[in-house]
Amino acid sequence: MKAIQISGERQMEIVNIAEQELKANEVLLRLKYVGFCGSDLNTWLGKNPMVKMPVIPGHEVGAVIEKVGADVPEILKPGMVVTCNPYTNCGKCASCRNQRVNACEHNETLGVQRNGAMREFIALPWEKIIPAGNLDPRTCALIEPMSVGFHAVNRAQVTDIDTVMVIGCGMVGLGAIVRSALRGATVIAADIDDEKLALAKELGATYTVNTKTEDAHEKLQQLTAGFGPDVIIEAVGSAPTYQMAVNEVAFTGRVVCIGYAKTDVSFQTKFFVQKELDIRGSRNAQPADFLAVIRYLERGTCPVNRLISGDVAPEDAPEAMRQWSEAPGKIFRILVHF
């Protein structure tokens, strides 16, 4: 069957691989749409230290069940539209023992530490299959990245009395904006691109800050009556945005980090103590986050087409990746249509 493989820095090709044998407790998916995410772009650029090369990328899945193996629950039937939980968990580490399997010490994510879903068919354990209600497969490819943002909001324990600043309005950041707004929070979206900020406002942000053209500190002080945001969610992964989060969050505030900086970051550590901050990491997503995203998308209010920057055939994926690398700030999601 046809698959997309990244074999080295800026090297992507279409390969033919053997079909998987369907085992007991597994479900065979026919892939319809699979999204490229930032980790795939970094893999292609040779900047992903976690990847095992060569690799078939892809963990943002919109699929239809083709077949079910023995001992699969009857709720999963051929023809059903589904997505999948692309993470593994060992069941033995501290995270798993604490029921936070999304942060498993030995996690292997589809398309990173193991071959992913950029192929015509994939067989997965039935426990990883998530029925997508009345969503179409194209929309399903947006569920996983949005769920990562939803999970960060859970980590921040956002409520309706909070002012939440989300730094970075990519797909994950937009997920955090949506979830914060759904919880009744006042949301401030921060980015360097006005088009992304306009979309963030459409998705629930009350205010926006262009950190490239505006004085972010001054504007945040104005918007929060001098207190600073109660919660700041960092969804970029750079030294300046990490520093901004710690500097701008309110005293006794919460900082949640989704992105991770590729370089060392210097902090005024006095703020950690003086502000008595809660600084929390947020990794991947839990099953409840996937279900919350599905419920949101089923409302039909999300401008799905504006979140998808392009649908491409597998043969056009290398060129799409090259174009993305040249204008990363302008792309939300590229979907490969099988």
mmCIF file of C-alpha atoms in Angstrom:
data_model
loop_
_atom_site.group_PDB
_atom_site.id
_atom_site.type_symbol
_atom_site.label_atom_id
_atom_site.label_comp_id
_atom_site.label_asym_id
_atom_site.label_seq_id
_atom_site.Cartn_x
_atom_site.Cartn_y
_atom_site.Cartn_z
ATOM 1 C CA MET A 1 0.000 0.000 0.000
ATOM 2 C CA LYS A 2 0.975 3.625 -0.505
ATOM 3 C CA ALA A 3 2.638 5.565 2.325
ATOM 4 C CA ILE A 4 4.549 8.815 2.845
ATOM 5 C CA GLN A 5 7.979 8.476 4.446
ATOM 6 C CA ILE A 6 10.477 11.007 5.752
ATOM 7 C CA SER A 7 13.897 9.442 5.330
ATOM 8 C CA GLY A 8 16.183 12.348 6.167
ATOM 9 C CA GLU A 9 16.516 16.105 6.356
ATOM 10 C CA ARG A 10 14.205 17.605 3.698
ATOM 11 C CA GLN A 11 13.727 14.124 2.217
ATOM 12 C CA MET A 12 10.160 12.901 1.741
ATOM 13 C CA GLU A 13 9.002 10.232 -0.678
ATOM 14 C CA ILE A 14 6.107 7.969 -1.562
ATOM 15 C CA VAL A 15 6.868 4.354 -0.698
ATOM 16 C CA ASN A 16 5.051 1.046 -0.993
ATOM 17 C CA ILE A 17 4.785 -0.915 2.249
ATOM 18 C CA ALA A 18 3.207 -4.229 3.137
ATOM 19 C CA GLU A 19 -0.312 -4.207 4.527
ATOM 20 C CA GLN A 20 -0.577 -5.001 8.228
ATOM 21 C CA GLU A 21 -2.055 -8.281 9.352
ATOM 22 C CA LEU A 22 -5.193 -7.597 11.391
ATOM 23 C CA LYS A 23 -4.836 -9.208 14.811
ATOM 24 C CA ALA A 24 -7.309 -9.893 17.571
ATOM 25 C CA ASN A 25 -8.281 -6.754 19.499
ATOM 26 C CA GLU A 26 -7.297 -4.565 16.557
ATOM 27 C CA VAL A 27 -9.235 -2.359 14.155
ATOM 28 C CA LEU A 28 -8.173 -1.734 10.551
ATOM 29 C CA LEU A 29 -8.685 1.874 9.491
ATOM 30 C CA ARG A 30 -8.956 3.178 5.956
ATOM 31 C CA LEU A 31 -7.316 6.602 6.161
ATOM 32 C CA LYS A 32 -9.213 9.431 4.524
ATOM 33 C CA TYR A 33 -7.429 12.557 5.804
ATOM 34 C CA VAL A 34 -4.241 12.847 7.841
ATOM 35 C CA GLY A 35 -2.879 16.197 9.025
ATOM 36 C CA PHE A 36 0.701 17.396 9.022
ATOM 37 C CA CYS A 37 1.590 19.028 12.342
ATOM 38 C CA GLY A 38 4.514 21.072 13.601
ATOM 39 C CA SER A 39 6.390 17.976 14.752
ATOM 40 C CA ASP A 40 6.214 16.587 11.206
ATOM 41 C CA LEU A 41 7.611 19.845 9.846
ATOM 42 C CA ASN A 42 10.452 19.703 12.374
ATOM 43 C CA THR A 43 11.121 16.081 11.431
ATOM 44 C CA TRP A 44 11.367 17.056 7.758
ATOM 45 C CA LEU A 45 13.670 19.956 8.673
ATOM 46 C CA GLY A 46 15.905 17.640 10.707
ATOM 47 C CA LYS A 47 15.064 19.444 13.971
ATOM 48 C CA ASN A 48 13.019 16.833 15.838
ATOM 49 C CA PRO A 49 15.258 15.159 18.441
ATOM 50 C CA MET A 50 12.558 12.647 19.454
ATOM 51 C CA VAL A 51 11.953 11.085 16.053
ATOM 52 C CA LYS A 52 13.201 7.677 14.975
ATOM 53 C CA MET A 53 14.178 7.861 11.303
ATOM 54 C CA PRO A 54 13.110 6.884 8.721
ATOM 55 C CA VAL A 55 9.514 7.418 9.735
ATOM 56 C CA ILE A 56 6.017 7.472 8.299
ATOM 57 C CA PRO A 57 4.601 10.710 9.790
ATOM 58 C CA GLY A 58 1.043 11.478 10.809
ATOM 59 C CA HIS A 59 -1.065 11.295 13.965
ATOM 60 C CA GLU A 60 -3.978 13.630 13.169
ATOM 61 C CA VAL A 61 -6.451 11.154 11.759
ATOM 62 C CA GLY A 62 -9.785 11.153 9.988
ATOM 63 C CA ALA A 63 -10.646 7.589 8.992
ATOM 64 C CA VAL A 64 -13.316 4.981 8.391
ATOM 65 C CA ILE A 65 -13.276 1.536 9.972
ATOM 66 C CA GLU A 66 -12.516 -1.041 7.282
ATOM 67 C CA LYS A 67 -12.480 -4.228 9.365
ATOM 68 C CA VAL A 68 -12.521 -5.289 12.996
ATOM 69 C CA GLY A 69 -10.534 -8.152 14.470
ATOM 70 C CA ALA A 70 -11.672 -10.788 16.943
ATOM 71 C CA ASP A 71 -12.638 -9.642 20.444
ATOM 72 C CA VAL A 72 -13.301 -6.041 19.404
ATOM 73 C CA PRO A 73 -16.375 -4.506 21.127
ATOM 74 C CA GLU A 74 -19.503 -4.440 18.972
ATOM 75 C CA ILE A 75 -19.754 -0.652 19.244
ATOM 76 C CA LEU A 76 -16.941 -0.425 16.663
ATOM 77 C CA LYS A 77 -18.324 -1.376 13.260
ATOM 78 C CA PRO A 78 -17.108 -1.215 9.640
ATOM 79 C CA GLY A 79 -18.059 2.056 7.975
ATOM 80 C CA MET A 80 -17.912 4.091 11.186
ATOM 81 C CA VAL A 81 -16.119 7.472 10.995
ATOM 82 C CA VAL A 82 -13.425 7.661 13.660
ATOM 83 C CA THR A 83 -10.248 9.313 14.801
ATOM 84 C CA CYS A 84 -7.615 7.773 17.056
ATOM 85 C CA ASN A 85 -5.614 8.401 20.184
ATOM 86 C CA PRO A 86 -2.066 8.319 18.742
ATOM 87 C CA TYR A 87 -0.174 7.895 22.019
ATOM 88 C CA THR A 88 0.980 4.753 23.805
ATOM 89 C CA ASN A 89 1.366 4.212 27.530
ATOM 90 C CA CYS A 90 3.316 1.577 29.388
ATOM 91 C CA GLY A 91 1.014 1.193 32.400
ATOM 92 C CA LYS A 92 3.989 0.964 34.775
ATOM 93 C CA CYS A 93 5.649 4.376 35.057
ATOM 94 C CA ALA A 94 4.777 7.081 37.595
ATOM 95 C CA SER A 95 2.506 8.909 35.124
ATOM 96 C CA CYS A 96 0.532 5.780 34.316
ATOM 97 C CA ARG A 97 0.271 4.838 38.001
ATOM 98 C CA ASN A 98 -1.182 8.313 38.605
ATOM 99 C CA GLN A 99 -3.752 7.838 35.808
ATOM 100 C CA ARG A 100 -2.093 10.506 33.643
ATOM 101 C CA VAL A 101 -1.312 8.202 30.756
ATOM 102 C CA ASN A 102 -0.940 11.123 28.327
ATOM 103 C CA ALA A 103 2.389 11.900 30.023
ATOM 104 C CA CYS A 104 3.694 8.313 30.031
ATOM 105 C CA GLU A 105 7.462 8.263 30.484
ATOM 106 C CA HIS A 106 7.757 5.718 27.679
ATOM 107 C CA ASN A 107 5.142 7.150 25.307
ATOM 108 C CA GLU A 108 5.543 6.517 21.600
ATOM 109 C CA THR A 109 3.475 8.788 19.384
ATOM 110 C CA LEU A 110 2.383 7.797 15.890
ATOM 111 C CA GLY A 111 4.648 9.483 13.368
ATOM 112 C CA VAL A 112 7.397 10.288 15.871
ATOM 113 C CA GLN A 113 8.786 7.337 17.830
ATOM 114 C CA ARG A 114 6.893 4.843 15.641
ATOM 115 C CA ASN A 115 5.483 4.839 12.140
ATOM 116 C CA GLY A 116 2.371 6.946 11.778
ATOM 117 C CA ALA A 117 -0.806 7.206 9.755
ATOM 118 C CA MET A 118 0.306 8.765 6.438
ATOM 119 C CA ARG A 119 -0.704 5.607 4.585
ATOM 120 C CA GLU A 120 -3.768 4.026 3.069
ATOM 121 C CA PHE A 121 -4.511 1.638 5.953
ATOM 122 C CA ILE A 122 -3.393 1.227 9.555
ATOM 123 C CA ALA A 123 -4.242 -1.369 12.197
ATOM 124 C CA LEU A 124 -4.500 -0.125 15.788
ATOM 125 C CA PRO A 125 -5.639 -1.547 19.138
ATOM 126 C CA TRP A 126 -9.360 -1.025 19.510
ATOM 127 C CA GLU A 127 -8.807 0.957 22.722
ATOM 128 C CA LYS A 128 -7.163 3.714 20.645
ATOM 129 C CA ILE A 129 -10.155 4.147 18.311
ATOM 130 C CA ILE A 130 -12.435 7.118 19.055
ATOM 131 C CA PRO A 131 -15.850 7.242 17.324
ATOM 132 C CA ALA A 132 -16.398 10.729 15.902
ATOM 133 C CA GLY A 133 -20.163 11.060 16.138
ATOM 134 C CA ASN A 134 -21.616 12.861 13.136
ATOM 135 C CA LEU A 135 -18.338 14.466 12.031
ATOM 136 C CA ASP A 136 -16.910 13.857 8.564
ATOM 137 C CA PRO A 137 -13.384 12.410 8.196
ATOM 138 C CA ARG A 138 -11.920 15.737 7.034
ATOM 139 C CA THR A 139 -13.031 17.493 10.212
ATOM 140 C CA CYS A 140 -11.793 14.552 12.279
ATOM 141 C CA ALA A 141 -8.213 15.353 11.282
ATOM 142 C CA LEU A 142 -8.481 18.522 13.416
ATOM 143 C CA ILE A 143 -9.503 16.731 16.613
ATOM 144 C CA GLU A 144 -6.088 15.696 17.928
ATOM 145 C CA PRO A 145 -4.311 19.078 17.675
ATOM 146 C CA MET A 146 -7.275 20.895 19.203
ATOM 147 C CA SER A 147 -7.404 18.343 22.024
ATOM 148 C CA VAL A 148 -3.844 19.273 23.015
ATOM 149 C CA GLY A 149 -5.028 22.848 23.562
ATOM 150 C CA PHE A 150 -8.113 21.624 25.425
ATOM 151 C CA HIS A 151 -5.879 19.589 27.737
ATOM 152 C CA ALA A 152 -3.744 22.625 28.569
ATOM 153 C CA VAL A 153 -6.868 24.434 29.745
ATOM 154 C CA ASN A 154 -7.647 21.498 32.022
ATOM 155 C CA ARG A 155 -4.106 21.690 33.402
ATOM 156 C CA ALA A 156 -4.645 25.409 34.071
ATOM 157 C CA GLN A 157 -7.922 24.721 35.909
ATOM 158 C CA VAL A 158 -9.554 27.596 34.043
ATOM 159 C CA THR A 159 -12.882 28.883 35.343
ATOM 160 C CA ASP A 160 -15.288 31.647 34.414
ATOM 161 C CA ILE A 161 -13.625 34.171 36.732
ATOM 162 C CA ASP A 162 -10.213 33.866 35.042
ATOM 163 C CA THR A 163 -8.536 36.058 32.472
ATOM 164 C CA VAL A 164 -6.526 33.716 30.243
ATOM 165 C CA MET A 165 -3.793 34.768 27.849
ATOM 166 C CA VAL A 166 -2.872 32.268 25.123
ATOM 167 C CA ILE A 167 0.473 32.948 23.456
ATOM 168 C CA GLY A 168 0.471 31.498 19.949
ATOM 169 C CA CYS A 169 -2.559 31.098 17.709
ATOM 170 C CA GLY A 170 -1.670 27.975 15.790
ATOM 171 C CA MET A 171 -3.987 24.981 15.922
ATOM 172 C CA VAL A 172 -3.027 24.026 19.473
ATOM 173 C CA GLY A 173 -3.293 27.603 20.723
ATOM 174 C CA LEU A 174 -6.673 27.994 19.050
ATOM 175 C CA GLY A 175 -7.813 24.864 20.863
ATOM 176 C CA ALA A 176 -6.820 26.481 24.152
ATOM 177 C CA ILE A 177 -8.699 29.652 23.190
ATOM 178 C CA VAL A 178 -11.858 27.716 22.325
ATOM 179 C CA ARG A 179 -11.810 25.679 25.536
ATOM 180 C CA SER A 180 -11.121 28.727 27.729
ATOM 181 C CA ALA A 181 -13.997 30.605 26.091
ATOM 182 C CA LEU A 182 -16.308 27.617 26.516
ATOM 183 C CA ARG A 183 -15.529 27.721 30.222
ATOM 184 C CA GLY A 184 -16.555 31.366 30.400
ATOM 185 C CA ALA A 185 -13.102 32.886 30.840
ATOM 186 C CA THR A 186 -12.035 36.234 29.412
ATOM 187 C CA VAL A 187 -9.480 35.298 26.747
ATOM 188 C CA ILE A 188 -6.575 37.344 25.427
ATOM 189 C CA ALA A 189 -4.992 35.936 22.261
ATOM 190 C CA ALA A 190 -1.374 36.855 21.482
ATOM 191 C CA ASP A 191 0.442 36.292 18.202
ATOM 192 C CA ILE A 192 2.524 38.160 15.612
ATOM 193 C CA ASP A 193 0.078 37.581 12.750
ATOM 194 C CA ASP A 194 -3.067 39.703 12.441
ATOM 195 C CA GLU A 195 -4.922 37.075 10.376
ATOM 196 C CA LYS A 196 -4.451 34.493 13.112
ATOM 197 C CA LEU A 197 -5.520 37.003 15.728
ATOM 198 C CA ALA A 198 -8.703 37.770 13.787
ATOM 199 C CA LEU A 199 -9.519 34.061 13.673
ATOM 200 C CA ALA A 200 -8.759 33.749 17.383
ATOM 201 C CA LYS A 201 -11.324 36.442 18.090
ATOM 202 C CA GLU A 202 -13.880 34.610 15.960
ATOM 203 C CA LEU A 203 -13.243 31.476 18.009
ATOM 204 C CA GLY A 204 -13.814 33.146 21.356
ATOM 205 C CA ALA A 205 -10.976 35.521 22.254
ATOM 206 C CA THR A 206 -12.234 38.730 23.848
ATOM 207 C CA TYR A 207 -9.066 40.705 23.147
ATOM 208 C CA THR A 208 -5.993 40.318 20.941
ATOM 209 C CA VAL A 209 -2.393 41.470 21.227
ATOM 210 C CA ASN A 210 0.034 41.589 18.321
ATOM 211 C CA THR A 211 3.291 41.132 20.221
ATOM 212 C CA LYS A 212 5.291 42.281 17.196
ATOM 213 C CA THR A 213 3.579 45.637 16.651
ATOM 214 C CA GLU A 214 2.148 46.449 20.098
ATOM 215 C CA ASP A 215 3.623 46.958 23.557
ATOM 216 C CA ALA A 216 2.388 43.698 25.051
ATOM 217 C CA HIS A 217 3.126 44.628 28.662
ATOM 218 C CA GLU A 218 1.340 47.953 28.436
ATOM 219 C CA LYS A 219 -1.705 46.473 26.735
ATOM 220 C CA LEU A 220 -1.961 43.603 29.188
ATOM 221 C CA GLN A 221 -1.807 46.014 32.078
ATOM 222 C CA GLN A 222 -4.653 47.998 30.530
ATOM 223 C CA LEU A 223 -6.783 44.929 29.858
ATOM 224 C CA THR A 224 -6.343 43.477 33.349
ATOM 225 C CA ALA A 225 -6.513 46.644 35.466
ATOM 226 C CA GLY A 226 -2.828 46.316 36.233
ATOM 227 C CA PHE A 227 -2.993 42.760 37.607
ATOM 228 C CA GLY A 228 -1.863 40.701 34.641
ATOM 229 C CA PRO A 229 -3.631 37.577 33.343
ATOM 230 C CA ASP A 230 -4.598 34.938 35.905
ATOM 231 C CA VAL A 231 -3.485 32.215 33.492
ATOM 232 C CA ILE A 232 -0.987 32.268 30.645
ATOM 233 C CA ILE A 233 -0.814 29.305 28.266
ATOM 234 C CA GLU A 234 2.408 29.185 26.250
ATOM 235 C CA ALA A 235 1.734 27.511 22.891
ATOM 236 C CA VAL A 236 4.771 28.609 20.871
ATOM 237 C CA GLY A 237 7.875 27.064 22.377
ATOM 238 C CA SER A 238 10.491 29.834 22.303
ATOM 239 C CA ALA A 239 12.656 31.557 24.868
ATOM 240 C CA PRO A 240 10.967 34.979 24.506
ATOM 241 C CA THR A 241 7.446 33.583 24.910
ATOM 242 C CA TYR A 242 8.437 31.529 27.954
ATOM 243 C CA GLN A 243 9.907 34.670 29.496
ATOM 244 C CA MET A 244 6.817 36.689 28.589
ATOM 245 C CA ALA A 245 4.580 34.154 30.316
ATOM 246 C CA VAL A 246 6.493 34.348 33.611
ATOM 247 C CA ASN A 247 6.927 38.113 33.453
ATOM 248 C CA GLU A 248 3.327 38.995 32.571
ATOM 249 C CA VAL A 249 1.243 36.520 34.571
ATOM 250 C CA ALA A 250 -0.487 37.878 37.664
ATOM 251 C CA PHE A 251 0.795 37.305 41.186
ATOM 252 C CA THR A 252 -0.339 33.801 42.289
ATOM 253 C CA GLY A 253 -1.104 33.056 38.632
ATOM 254 C CA ARG A 254 -0.736 29.839 36.640
ATOM 255 C CA VAL A 255 1.600 29.338 33.692
ATOM 256 C CA VAL A 256 0.989 26.292 31.502
ATOM 257 C CA CYS A 257 3.614 25.331 28.917
ATOM 258 C CA ILE A 258 2.656 23.313 25.833
ATOM 259 C CA GLY A 259 5.495 24.187 23.494
ATOM 260 C CA TYR A 260 9.069 23.519 24.505
ATOM 261 C CA ALA A 261 11.881 25.883 23.646
ATOM 262 C CA LYS A 262 14.696 24.480 21.515
ATOM 263 C CA THR A 263 17.290 26.563 23.403
ATOM 264 C CA ASP A 264 18.034 27.310 27.040
ATOM 265 C CA VAL A 265 15.778 29.921 28.652
ATOM 266 C CA SER A 266 16.880 32.477 31.260
ATOM 267 C CA PHE A 267 14.308 33.541 33.855
ATOM 268 C CA GLN A 268 13.995 36.102 36.611
ATOM 269 C CA THR A 269 13.538 33.321 39.124
ATOM 270 C CA LYS A 270 12.524 35.827 41.785
ATOM 271 C CA PHE A 271 9.121 35.896 40.049
ATOM 272 C CA PHE A 272 8.687 32.190 40.749
ATOM 273 C CA VAL A 273 8.860 32.977 44.467
ATOM 274 C CA GLN A 274 7.528 36.529 44.699
ATOM 275 C CA LYS A 275 4.469 35.722 42.615
ATOM 276 C CA GLU A 276 4.107 32.244 44.144
ATOM 277 C CA LEU A 277 3.492 30.922 40.651
ATOM 278 C CA ASP A 278 2.120 27.571 39.581
ATOM 279 C CA ILE A 279 4.171 26.545 36.539
ATOM 280 C CA ARG A 280 2.827 23.427 34.846
ATOM 281 C CA GLY A 281 3.665 21.408 31.799
ATOM 282 C CA SER A 282 0.978 20.094 29.469
ATOM 283 C CA ARG A 283 1.644 17.093 27.254
ATOM 284 C CA ASN A 284 -0.556 15.483 24.621
ATOM 285 C CA ALA A 285 -4.207 14.932 25.644
ATOM 286 C CA GLN A 286 -6.456 12.546 27.508
ATOM 287 C CA PRO A 287 -9.501 10.689 26.132
ATOM 288 C CA ALA A 288 -11.851 13.195 27.776
ATOM 289 C CA ASP A 289 -10.139 16.012 25.852
ATOM 290 C CA PHE A 290 -10.789 14.236 22.533
ATOM 291 C CA LEU A 291 -14.445 13.801 23.432
ATOM 292 C CA ALA A 292 -14.764 17.463 24.423
ATOM 293 C CA VAL A 293 -13.347 18.547 21.049
ATOM 294 C CA ILE A 294 -15.744 16.237 19.204
ATOM 295 C CA ARG A 295 -18.677 17.685 21.119
ATOM 296 C CA TYR A 296 -17.518 21.220 20.247
ATOM 297 C CA LEU A 297 -17.040 20.435 16.545
ATOM 298 C CA GLU A 298 -20.455 18.754 16.379
ATOM 299 C CA ARG A 299 -22.022 22.135 17.136
ATOM 300 C CA GLY A 300 -21.088 23.211 13.617
ATOM 301 C CA THR A 301 -19.919 26.659 14.709
ATOM 302 C CA CYS A 302 -16.206 26.105 14.111
ATOM 303 C CA PRO A 303 -14.950 27.591 10.799
ATOM 304 C CA VAL A 304 -13.290 24.331 9.791
ATOM 305 C CA ASN A 305 -12.387 25.424 6.267
ATOM 306 C CA ARG A 306 -10.418 28.370 7.620
ATOM 307 C CA LEU A 307 -8.350 26.047 9.795
ATOM 308 C CA ILE A 308 -7.357 23.875 6.841
ATOM 309 C CA SER A 309 -4.764 25.629 4.700
ATOM 310 C CA GLY A 310 -4.785 22.965 2.015
ATOM 311 C CA ASP A 311 -5.836 19.447 0.983
ATOM 312 C CA VAL A 312 -3.149 17.623 -1.010
ATOM 313 C CA ALA A 313 -2.709 14.227 -2.597
ATOM 314 C CA PRO A 314 0.125 12.062 -1.228
ATOM 315 C CA GLU A 315 2.223 12.793 -4.316
ATOM 316 C CA ASP A 316 1.987 16.529 -3.601
ATOM 317 C CA ALA A 317 2.937 16.265 0.070
ATOM 318 C CA PRO A 318 6.684 16.957 -0.411
ATOM 319 C CA GLU A 319 5.968 20.228 -2.215
ATOM 320 C CA ALA A 320 3.374 21.191 0.399
ATOM 321 C CA MET A 321 5.936 20.622 3.133
ATOM 322 C CA ARG A 322 8.479 22.775 1.300
ATOM 323 C CA GLN A 323 5.975 25.613 0.985
ATOM 324 C CA TRP A 324 5.066 25.304 4.659
ATOM 325 C CA SER A 325 8.713 25.558 5.666
ATOM 326 C CA GLU A 326 9.007 28.834 3.752
ATOM 327 C CA ALA A 327 5.947 30.434 5.385
ATOM 328 C CA PRO A 328 5.331 28.591 8.691
ATOM 329 C CA GLY A 329 3.403 31.456 10.252
ATOM 330 C CA LYS A 330 0.740 31.413 7.532
ATOM 331 C CA ILE A 331 -0.206 27.737 7.713
ATOM 332 C CA PHE A 332 -2.687 26.191 10.138
ATOM 333 C CA ARG A 333 -3.060 22.628 8.866
ATOM 334 C CA ILE A 334 -2.193 20.777 5.669
ATOM 335 C CA LEU A 335 -4.229 17.612 5.203
ATOM 336 C CA VAL A 336 -3.184 14.703 3.034
ATOM 337 C CA HIS A 337 -6.192 13.110 1.345
ATOM 338 C CA PHE A 338 -5.901 9.387 0.720
#
